[in-house]
XYZ file of N, CA and C in Angstrom:
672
model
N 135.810 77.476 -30.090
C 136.050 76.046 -30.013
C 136.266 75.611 -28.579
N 136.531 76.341 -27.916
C 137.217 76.404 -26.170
C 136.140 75.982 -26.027
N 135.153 76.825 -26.050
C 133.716 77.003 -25.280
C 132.886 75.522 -26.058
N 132.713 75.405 -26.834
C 132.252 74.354 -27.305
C 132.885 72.761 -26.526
N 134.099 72.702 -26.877
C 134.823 71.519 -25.979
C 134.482 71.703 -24.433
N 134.312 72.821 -23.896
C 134.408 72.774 -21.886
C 132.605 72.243 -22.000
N 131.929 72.573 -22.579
C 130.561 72.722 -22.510
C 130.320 71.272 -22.888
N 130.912 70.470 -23.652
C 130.093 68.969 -23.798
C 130.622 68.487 -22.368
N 132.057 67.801 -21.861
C 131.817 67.348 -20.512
C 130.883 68.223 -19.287
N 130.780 69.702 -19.279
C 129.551 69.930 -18.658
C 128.562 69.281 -18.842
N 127.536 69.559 -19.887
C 126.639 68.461 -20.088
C 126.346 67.431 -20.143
N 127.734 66.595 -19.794
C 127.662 64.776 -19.668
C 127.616 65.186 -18.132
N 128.385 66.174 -17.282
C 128.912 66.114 -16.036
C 127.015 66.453 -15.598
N 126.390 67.426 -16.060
C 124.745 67.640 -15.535
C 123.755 66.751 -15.810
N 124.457 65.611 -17.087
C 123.226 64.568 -17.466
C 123.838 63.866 -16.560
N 124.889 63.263 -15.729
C 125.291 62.482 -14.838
C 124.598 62.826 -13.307
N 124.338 64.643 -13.062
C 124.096 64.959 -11.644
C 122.835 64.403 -11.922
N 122.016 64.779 -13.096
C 120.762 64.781 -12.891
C 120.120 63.099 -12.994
N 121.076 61.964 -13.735
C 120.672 60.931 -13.235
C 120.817 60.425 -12.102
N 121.885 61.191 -11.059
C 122.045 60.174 -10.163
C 121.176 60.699 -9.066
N 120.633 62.349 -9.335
C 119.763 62.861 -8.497
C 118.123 62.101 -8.566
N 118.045 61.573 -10.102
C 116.477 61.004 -9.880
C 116.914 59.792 -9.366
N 117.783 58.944 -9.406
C 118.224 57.471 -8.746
C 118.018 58.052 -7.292
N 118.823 58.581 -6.222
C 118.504 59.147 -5.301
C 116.890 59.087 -4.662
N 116.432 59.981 -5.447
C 114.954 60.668 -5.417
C 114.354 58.784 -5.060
N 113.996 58.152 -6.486
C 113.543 56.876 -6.153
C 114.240 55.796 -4.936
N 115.626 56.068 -4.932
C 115.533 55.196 -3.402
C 114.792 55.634 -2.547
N 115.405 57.194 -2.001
C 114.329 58.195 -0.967
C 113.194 57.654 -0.905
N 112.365 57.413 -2.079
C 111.425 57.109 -1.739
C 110.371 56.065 -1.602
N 112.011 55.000 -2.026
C 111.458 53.286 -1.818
C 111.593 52.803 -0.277
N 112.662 53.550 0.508
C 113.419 53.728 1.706
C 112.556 53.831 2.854
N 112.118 55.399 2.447
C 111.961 56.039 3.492
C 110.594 55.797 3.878
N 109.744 56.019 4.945
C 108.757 55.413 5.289
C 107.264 56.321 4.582
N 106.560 55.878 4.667
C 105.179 57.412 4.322
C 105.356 58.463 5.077
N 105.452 59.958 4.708
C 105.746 61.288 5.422
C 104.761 61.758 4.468
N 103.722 62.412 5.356
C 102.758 63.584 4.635
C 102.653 64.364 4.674
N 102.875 65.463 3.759
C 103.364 66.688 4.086
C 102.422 67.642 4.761
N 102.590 69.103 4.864
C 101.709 70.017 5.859
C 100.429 70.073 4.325
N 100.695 70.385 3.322
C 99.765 70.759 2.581
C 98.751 69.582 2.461
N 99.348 68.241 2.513
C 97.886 67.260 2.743
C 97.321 67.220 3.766
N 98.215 67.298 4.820
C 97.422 67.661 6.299
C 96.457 68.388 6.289
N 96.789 69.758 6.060
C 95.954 71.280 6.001
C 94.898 70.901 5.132
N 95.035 70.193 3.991
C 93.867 70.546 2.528
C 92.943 68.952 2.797
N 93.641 67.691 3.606
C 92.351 66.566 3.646
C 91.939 66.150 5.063
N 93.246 66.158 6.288
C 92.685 65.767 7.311
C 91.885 66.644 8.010
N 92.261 68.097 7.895
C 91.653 69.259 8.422
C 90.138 68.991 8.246
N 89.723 68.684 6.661
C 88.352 68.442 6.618
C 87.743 67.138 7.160
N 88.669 66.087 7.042
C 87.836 65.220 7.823
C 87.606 65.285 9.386
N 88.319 66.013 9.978
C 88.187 66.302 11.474
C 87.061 67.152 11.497
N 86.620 68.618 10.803
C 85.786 68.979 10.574
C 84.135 68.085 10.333
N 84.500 67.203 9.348
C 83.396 66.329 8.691
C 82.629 65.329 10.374
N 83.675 65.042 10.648
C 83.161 64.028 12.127
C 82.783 64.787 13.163
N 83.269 66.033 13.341
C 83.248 66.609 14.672
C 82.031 67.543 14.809
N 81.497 68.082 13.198
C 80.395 68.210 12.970
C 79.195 67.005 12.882
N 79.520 65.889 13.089
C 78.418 64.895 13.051
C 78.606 64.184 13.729
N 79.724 64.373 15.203
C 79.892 63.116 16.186
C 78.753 63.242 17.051
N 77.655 64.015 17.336
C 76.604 64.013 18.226
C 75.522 63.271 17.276
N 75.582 62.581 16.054
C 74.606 61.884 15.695
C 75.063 60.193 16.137
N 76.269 60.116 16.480
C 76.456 58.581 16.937
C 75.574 58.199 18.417
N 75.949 59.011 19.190
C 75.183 58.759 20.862
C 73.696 58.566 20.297
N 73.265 59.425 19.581
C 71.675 59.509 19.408
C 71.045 58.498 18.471
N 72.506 58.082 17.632
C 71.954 56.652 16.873
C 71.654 55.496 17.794
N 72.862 55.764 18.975
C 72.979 54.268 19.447
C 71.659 54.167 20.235
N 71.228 54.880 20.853
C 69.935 55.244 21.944
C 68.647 55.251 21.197
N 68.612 55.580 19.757
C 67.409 55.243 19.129
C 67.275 53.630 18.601
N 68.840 53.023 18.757
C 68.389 51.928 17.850
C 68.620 51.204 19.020
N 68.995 50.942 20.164
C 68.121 50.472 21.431
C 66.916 50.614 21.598
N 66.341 51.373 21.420
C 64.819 52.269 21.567
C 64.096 51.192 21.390
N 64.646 51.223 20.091
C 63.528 49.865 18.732
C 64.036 48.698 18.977
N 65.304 48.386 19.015
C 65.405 47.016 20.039
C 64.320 46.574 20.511
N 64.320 47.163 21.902
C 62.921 46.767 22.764
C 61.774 46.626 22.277
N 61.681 47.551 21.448
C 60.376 47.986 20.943
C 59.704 46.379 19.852
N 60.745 46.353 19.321
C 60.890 45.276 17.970
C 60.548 44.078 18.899
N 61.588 43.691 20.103
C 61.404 42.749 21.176
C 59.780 42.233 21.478
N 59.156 42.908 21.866
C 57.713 43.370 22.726
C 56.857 42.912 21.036
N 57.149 43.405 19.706
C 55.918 43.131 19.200
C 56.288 42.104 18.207
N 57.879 41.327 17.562
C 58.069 40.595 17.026
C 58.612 39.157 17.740
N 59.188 39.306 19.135
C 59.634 38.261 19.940
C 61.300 38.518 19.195
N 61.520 38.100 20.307
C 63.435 38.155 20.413
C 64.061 37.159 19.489
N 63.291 35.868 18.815
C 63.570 35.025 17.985
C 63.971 35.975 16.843
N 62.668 36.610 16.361
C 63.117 37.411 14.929
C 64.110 38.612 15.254
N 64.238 38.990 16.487
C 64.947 39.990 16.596
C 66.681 40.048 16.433
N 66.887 38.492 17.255
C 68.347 37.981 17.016
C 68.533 37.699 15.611
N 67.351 37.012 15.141
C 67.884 36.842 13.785
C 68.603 37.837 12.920
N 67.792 39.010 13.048
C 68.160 40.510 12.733
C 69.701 40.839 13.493
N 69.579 40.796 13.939
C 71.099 41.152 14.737
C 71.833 40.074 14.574
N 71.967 39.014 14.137
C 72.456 37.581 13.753
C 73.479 38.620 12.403
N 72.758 39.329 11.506
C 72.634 39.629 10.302
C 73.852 40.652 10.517
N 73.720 41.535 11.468
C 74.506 42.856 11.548
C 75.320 42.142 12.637
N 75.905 41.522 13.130
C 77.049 40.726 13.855
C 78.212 40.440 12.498
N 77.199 39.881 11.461
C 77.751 39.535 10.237
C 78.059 40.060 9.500
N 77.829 41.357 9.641
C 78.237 42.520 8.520
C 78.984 43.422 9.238
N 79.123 43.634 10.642
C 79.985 44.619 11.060
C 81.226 44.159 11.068
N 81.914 42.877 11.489
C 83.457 42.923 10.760
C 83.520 43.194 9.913
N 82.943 42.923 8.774
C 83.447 43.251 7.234
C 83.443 44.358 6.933
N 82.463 45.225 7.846
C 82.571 46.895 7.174
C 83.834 47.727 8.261
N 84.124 46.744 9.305
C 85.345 47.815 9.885
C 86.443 47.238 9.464
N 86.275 46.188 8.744
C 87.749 45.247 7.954
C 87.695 46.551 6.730
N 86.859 47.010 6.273
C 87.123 47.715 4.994
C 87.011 49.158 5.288
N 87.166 49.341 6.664
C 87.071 50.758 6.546
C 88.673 51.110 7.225
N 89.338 50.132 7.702
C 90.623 50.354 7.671
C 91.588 50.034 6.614
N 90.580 49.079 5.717
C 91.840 49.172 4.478
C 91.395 50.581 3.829
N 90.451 51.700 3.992
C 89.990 52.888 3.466
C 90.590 53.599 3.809
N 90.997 53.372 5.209
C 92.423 54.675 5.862
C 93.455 54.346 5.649
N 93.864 53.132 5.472
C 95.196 53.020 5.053
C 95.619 52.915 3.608
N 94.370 52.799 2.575
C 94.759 53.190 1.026
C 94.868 54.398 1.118
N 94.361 55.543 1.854
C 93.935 57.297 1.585
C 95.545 57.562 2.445
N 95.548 56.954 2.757
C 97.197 57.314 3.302
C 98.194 57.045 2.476
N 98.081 55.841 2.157
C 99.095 55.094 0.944
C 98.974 56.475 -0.136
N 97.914 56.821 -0.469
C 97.192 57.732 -1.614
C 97.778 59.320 -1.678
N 97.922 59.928 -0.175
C 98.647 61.128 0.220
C 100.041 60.905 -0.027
N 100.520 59.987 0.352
C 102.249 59.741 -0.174
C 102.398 59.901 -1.640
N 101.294 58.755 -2.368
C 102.159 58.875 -3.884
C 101.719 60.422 -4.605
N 101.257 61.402 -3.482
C 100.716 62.786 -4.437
C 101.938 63.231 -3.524
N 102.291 63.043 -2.400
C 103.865 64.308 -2.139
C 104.668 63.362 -3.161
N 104.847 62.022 -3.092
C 105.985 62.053 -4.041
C 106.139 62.645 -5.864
N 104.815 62.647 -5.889
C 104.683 63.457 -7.404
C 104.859 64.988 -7.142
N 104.383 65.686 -6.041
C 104.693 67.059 -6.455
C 106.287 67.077 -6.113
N 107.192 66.335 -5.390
C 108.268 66.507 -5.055
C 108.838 66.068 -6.252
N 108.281 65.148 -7.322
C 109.110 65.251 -8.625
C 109.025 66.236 -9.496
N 107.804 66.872 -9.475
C 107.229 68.136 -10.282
C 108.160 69.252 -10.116
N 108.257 69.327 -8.821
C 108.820 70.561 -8.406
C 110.182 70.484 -8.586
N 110.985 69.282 -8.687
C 112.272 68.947 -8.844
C 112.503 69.583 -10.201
N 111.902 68.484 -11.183
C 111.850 69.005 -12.548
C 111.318 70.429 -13.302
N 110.716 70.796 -11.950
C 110.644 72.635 -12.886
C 111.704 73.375 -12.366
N 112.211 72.757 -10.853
C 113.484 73.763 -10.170
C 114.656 73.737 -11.353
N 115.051 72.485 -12.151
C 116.305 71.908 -12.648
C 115.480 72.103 -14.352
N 114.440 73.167 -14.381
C 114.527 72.762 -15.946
C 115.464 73.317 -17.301
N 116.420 74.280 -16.591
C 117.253 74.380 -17.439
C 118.519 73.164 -17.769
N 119.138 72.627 -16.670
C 119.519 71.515 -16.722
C 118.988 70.562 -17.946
N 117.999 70.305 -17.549
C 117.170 68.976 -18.192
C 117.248 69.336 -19.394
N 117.007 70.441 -20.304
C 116.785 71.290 -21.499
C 118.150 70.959 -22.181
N 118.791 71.589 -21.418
C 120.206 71.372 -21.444
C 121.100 69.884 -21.999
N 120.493 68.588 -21.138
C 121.397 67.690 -20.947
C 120.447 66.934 -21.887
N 119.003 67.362 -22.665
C 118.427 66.127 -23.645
C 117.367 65.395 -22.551
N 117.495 65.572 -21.092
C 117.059 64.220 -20.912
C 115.114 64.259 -20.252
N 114.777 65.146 -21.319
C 113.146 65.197 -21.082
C 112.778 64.060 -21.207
N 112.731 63.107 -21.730
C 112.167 61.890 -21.969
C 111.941 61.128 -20.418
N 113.301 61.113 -20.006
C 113.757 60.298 -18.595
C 112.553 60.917 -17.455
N 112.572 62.158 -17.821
C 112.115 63.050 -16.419
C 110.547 62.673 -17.003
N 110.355 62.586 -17.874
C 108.278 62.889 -18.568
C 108.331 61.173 -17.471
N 109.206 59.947 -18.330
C 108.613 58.649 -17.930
C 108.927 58.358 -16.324
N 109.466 59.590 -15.638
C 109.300 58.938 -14.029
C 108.469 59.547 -13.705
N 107.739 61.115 -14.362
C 106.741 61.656 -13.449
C 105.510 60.816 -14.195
N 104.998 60.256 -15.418
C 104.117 59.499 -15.644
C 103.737 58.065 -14.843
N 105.183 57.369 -14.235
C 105.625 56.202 -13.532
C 104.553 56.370 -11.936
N 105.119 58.072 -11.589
C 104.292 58.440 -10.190
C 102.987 58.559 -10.468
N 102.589 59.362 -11.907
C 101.247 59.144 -11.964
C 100.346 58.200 -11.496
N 100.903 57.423 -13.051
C 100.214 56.047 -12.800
C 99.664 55.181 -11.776
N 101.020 55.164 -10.997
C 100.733 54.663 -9.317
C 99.652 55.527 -8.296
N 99.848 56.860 -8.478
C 98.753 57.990 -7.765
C 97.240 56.987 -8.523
N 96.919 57.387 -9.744
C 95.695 56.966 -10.212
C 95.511 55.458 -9.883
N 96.289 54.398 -9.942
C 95.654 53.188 -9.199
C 95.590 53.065 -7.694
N 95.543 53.805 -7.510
C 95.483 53.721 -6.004
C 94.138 54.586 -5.584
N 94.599 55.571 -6.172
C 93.112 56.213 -6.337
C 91.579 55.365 -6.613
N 91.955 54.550 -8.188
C 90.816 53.908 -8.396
C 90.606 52.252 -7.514
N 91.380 52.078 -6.471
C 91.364 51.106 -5.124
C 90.752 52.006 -3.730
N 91.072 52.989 -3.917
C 89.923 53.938 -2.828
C 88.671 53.517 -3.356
N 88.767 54.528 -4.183
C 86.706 54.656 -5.213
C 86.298 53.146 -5.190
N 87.132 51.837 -5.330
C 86.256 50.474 -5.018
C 85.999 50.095 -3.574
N 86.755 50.687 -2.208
C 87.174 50.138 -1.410
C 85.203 51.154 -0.669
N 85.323 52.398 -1.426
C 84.122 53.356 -0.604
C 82.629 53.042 -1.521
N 82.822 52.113 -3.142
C 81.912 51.460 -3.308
C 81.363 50.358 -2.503
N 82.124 49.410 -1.914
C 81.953 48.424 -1.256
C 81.571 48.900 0.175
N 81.700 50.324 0.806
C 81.192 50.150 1.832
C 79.686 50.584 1.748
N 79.834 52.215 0.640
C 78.157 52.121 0.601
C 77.652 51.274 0.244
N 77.772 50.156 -0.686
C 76.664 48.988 -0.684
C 76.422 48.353 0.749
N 77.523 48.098 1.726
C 77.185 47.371 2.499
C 76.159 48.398 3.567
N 75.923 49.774 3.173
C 75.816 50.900 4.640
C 73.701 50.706 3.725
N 73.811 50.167 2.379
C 72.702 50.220 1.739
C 71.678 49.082 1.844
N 72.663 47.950 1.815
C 71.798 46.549 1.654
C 72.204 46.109 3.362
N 72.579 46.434 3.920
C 72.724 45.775 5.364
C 71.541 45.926 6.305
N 70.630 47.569 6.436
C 69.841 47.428 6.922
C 68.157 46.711 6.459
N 68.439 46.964 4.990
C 67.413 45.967 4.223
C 67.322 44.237 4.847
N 68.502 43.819 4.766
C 68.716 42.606 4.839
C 67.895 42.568 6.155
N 68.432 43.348 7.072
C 68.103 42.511 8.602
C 66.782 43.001 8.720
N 65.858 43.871 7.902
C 64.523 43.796 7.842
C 64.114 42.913 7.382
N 64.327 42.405 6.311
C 63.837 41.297 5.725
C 64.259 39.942 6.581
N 64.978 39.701 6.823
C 65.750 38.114 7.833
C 64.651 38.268 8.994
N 64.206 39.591 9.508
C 63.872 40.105 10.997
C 62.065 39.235 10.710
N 61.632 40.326 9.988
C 60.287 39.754 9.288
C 60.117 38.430 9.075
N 61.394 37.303 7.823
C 61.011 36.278 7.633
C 60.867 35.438 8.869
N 61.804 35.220 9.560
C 61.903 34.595 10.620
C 60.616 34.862 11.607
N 60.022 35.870 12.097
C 58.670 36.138 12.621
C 57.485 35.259 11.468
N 57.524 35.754 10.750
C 56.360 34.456 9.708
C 56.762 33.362 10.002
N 57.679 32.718 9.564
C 58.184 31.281 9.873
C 58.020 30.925 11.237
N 57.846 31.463 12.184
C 57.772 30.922 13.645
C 56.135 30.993 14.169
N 55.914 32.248 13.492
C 53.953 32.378 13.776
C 53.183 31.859 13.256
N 53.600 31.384 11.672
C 52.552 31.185 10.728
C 52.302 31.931 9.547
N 52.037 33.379 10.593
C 51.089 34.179 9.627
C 52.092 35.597 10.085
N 51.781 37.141 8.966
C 52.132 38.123 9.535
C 51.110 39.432 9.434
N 50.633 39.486 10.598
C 49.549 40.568 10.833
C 49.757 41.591 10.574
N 48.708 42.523 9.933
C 49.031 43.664 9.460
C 49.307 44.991 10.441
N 49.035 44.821 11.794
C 49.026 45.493 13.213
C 51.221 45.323 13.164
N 50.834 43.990 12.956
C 52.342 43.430 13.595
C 53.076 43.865 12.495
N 52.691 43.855 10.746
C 54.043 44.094 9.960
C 54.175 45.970 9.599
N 53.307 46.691 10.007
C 53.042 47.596 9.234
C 54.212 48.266 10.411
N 53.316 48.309 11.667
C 54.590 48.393 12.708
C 55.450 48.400 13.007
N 56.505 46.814 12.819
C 57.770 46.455 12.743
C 58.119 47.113 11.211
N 57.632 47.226 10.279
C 58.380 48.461 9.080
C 58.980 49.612 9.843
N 57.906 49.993 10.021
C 57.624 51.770 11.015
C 59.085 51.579 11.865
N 59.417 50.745 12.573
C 60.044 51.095 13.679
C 61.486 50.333 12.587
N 61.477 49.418 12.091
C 62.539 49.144 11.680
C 63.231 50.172 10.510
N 62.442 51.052 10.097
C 63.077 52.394 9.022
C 63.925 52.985 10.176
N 63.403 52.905 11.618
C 64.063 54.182 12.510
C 65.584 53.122 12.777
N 65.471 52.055 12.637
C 66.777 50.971 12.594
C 67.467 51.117 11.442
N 66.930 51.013 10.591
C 67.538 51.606 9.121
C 68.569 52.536 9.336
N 67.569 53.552 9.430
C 68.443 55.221 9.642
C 69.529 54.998 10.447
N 69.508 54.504 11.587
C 70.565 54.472 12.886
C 71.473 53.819 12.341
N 71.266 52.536 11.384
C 72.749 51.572 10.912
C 73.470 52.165 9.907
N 72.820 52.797 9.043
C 73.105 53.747 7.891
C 73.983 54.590 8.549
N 73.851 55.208 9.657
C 74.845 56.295 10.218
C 75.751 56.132 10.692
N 75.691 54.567 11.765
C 76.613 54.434 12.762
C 77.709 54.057 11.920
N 77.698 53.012 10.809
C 79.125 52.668 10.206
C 79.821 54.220 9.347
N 78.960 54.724 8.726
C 79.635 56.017 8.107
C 80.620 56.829 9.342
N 79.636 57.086 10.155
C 80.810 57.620 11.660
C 81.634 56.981 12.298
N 81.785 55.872 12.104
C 82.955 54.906 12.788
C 83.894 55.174 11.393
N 83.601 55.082 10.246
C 84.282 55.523 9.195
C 85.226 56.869 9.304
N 84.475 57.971 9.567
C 84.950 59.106 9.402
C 85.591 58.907 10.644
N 85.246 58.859 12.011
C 86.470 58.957 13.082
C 88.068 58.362 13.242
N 87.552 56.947 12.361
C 88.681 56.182 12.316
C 89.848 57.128 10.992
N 89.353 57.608 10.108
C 89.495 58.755 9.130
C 90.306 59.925 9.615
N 89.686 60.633 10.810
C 89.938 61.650 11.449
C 91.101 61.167 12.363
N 90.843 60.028 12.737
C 92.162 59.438 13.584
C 93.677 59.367 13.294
């Protein structure tokens, strides 16, 4: 009977540590600022430094090919259609470095709410005799589901934030072919087959170069 009576205020006294330890835990981590631990370091930035540093010699060679065709475009479409074209990508490059910093700063936001879940995980398997103990599985399931939840929407605000840029890394160089072209008809008249087959030819090598340069301003700013 001893043992029975000392053992219930224990177990009010461990359902008390262990609520005021997850109260704790959630200020900690309403408080304290984003800290990322070594294991996200090691397991995501490691690769993106890798990912850029293996492909930072395709930026110099983008920028120098898509000068190239500049000129080139200059000389056989006139600088009218050419600005127009670049009218186009003036207009699309804020918006893709406006969204490629809300991309580093959701993937950051994104590394926090996964340390704060394994730091609840790990809480709740260190203390699972406690918890067993004091009844209070329920409490501990609905705060690590609480971190979930928040991990996965944030997650699925990345996956929209890197939809929205490949569309723009897809339809951006289309566009300013097409704007580049219309505007040359509209000013000539007519569009020669010398003159359009050409400006294709050289504007795919513009293609390629715009397609790359925002992905690598992506990943550096990433790697940064």
């Amino acid at each position: 009977m001893k043992d029975v009576r000392s053992a219930a205020p224990q177990a009010s006294q461990n359902s008390e540590n262990i609520g005021e330890g997850q109260m704790l835990l959630d200020t900690h981590s309403q408080a304290s600022p984003p800290h990322i631990s070594p294991e996200n370091l090691v397991g995501v930035d490691v690769k993106r430094i890798v990912d850029f540093i293996s492909a930072s010699h395709l930026l110099p060679a983008s920028l120098c090919k898509l000068i190239i065709s500049v000129i080139f475009l200059c000389k056989l479409m006139g600088w009218q259609s050419v600005l127009a074209g670049v009218g186009v990508l003036v207009i699309m490059t804020p918006l893709n470095l406006y969204l490629s910093k809300l991309m580093s700063t959701a993937q950051c936001a994104l590394m926090h709410l996964r340390d704060q879940k394994i730091a609840v995980v790990n809480e709740a398997l260190q203390g699972i005799r406690q918890i067993k103990f004091a009844a209070s599985e329920h409490q501990w399931l609905k705060t690590i589901e609480n971190v979930r939840e928040s991990e996965l929407k944030k997650q699925f605000y990345c996956f929209i934030l890197r939809t929205a840029l490949v569309g723009i890394w897809t339809l951006g160089p289309v566009m300013i072919s097409a704007v580049a072209l219309t505007v040359h008809t509209l000013l000539t008249g007519q569009l020669l087959p010398s003159v359009a087959f050409t400006s294709v030819a050289i504007l795919s090598q513009v293609e390629g170069s715009l397609a790359i340069i925002p992905k690598l301003v992506m990943q550096m700013m990433e790697a940064a």
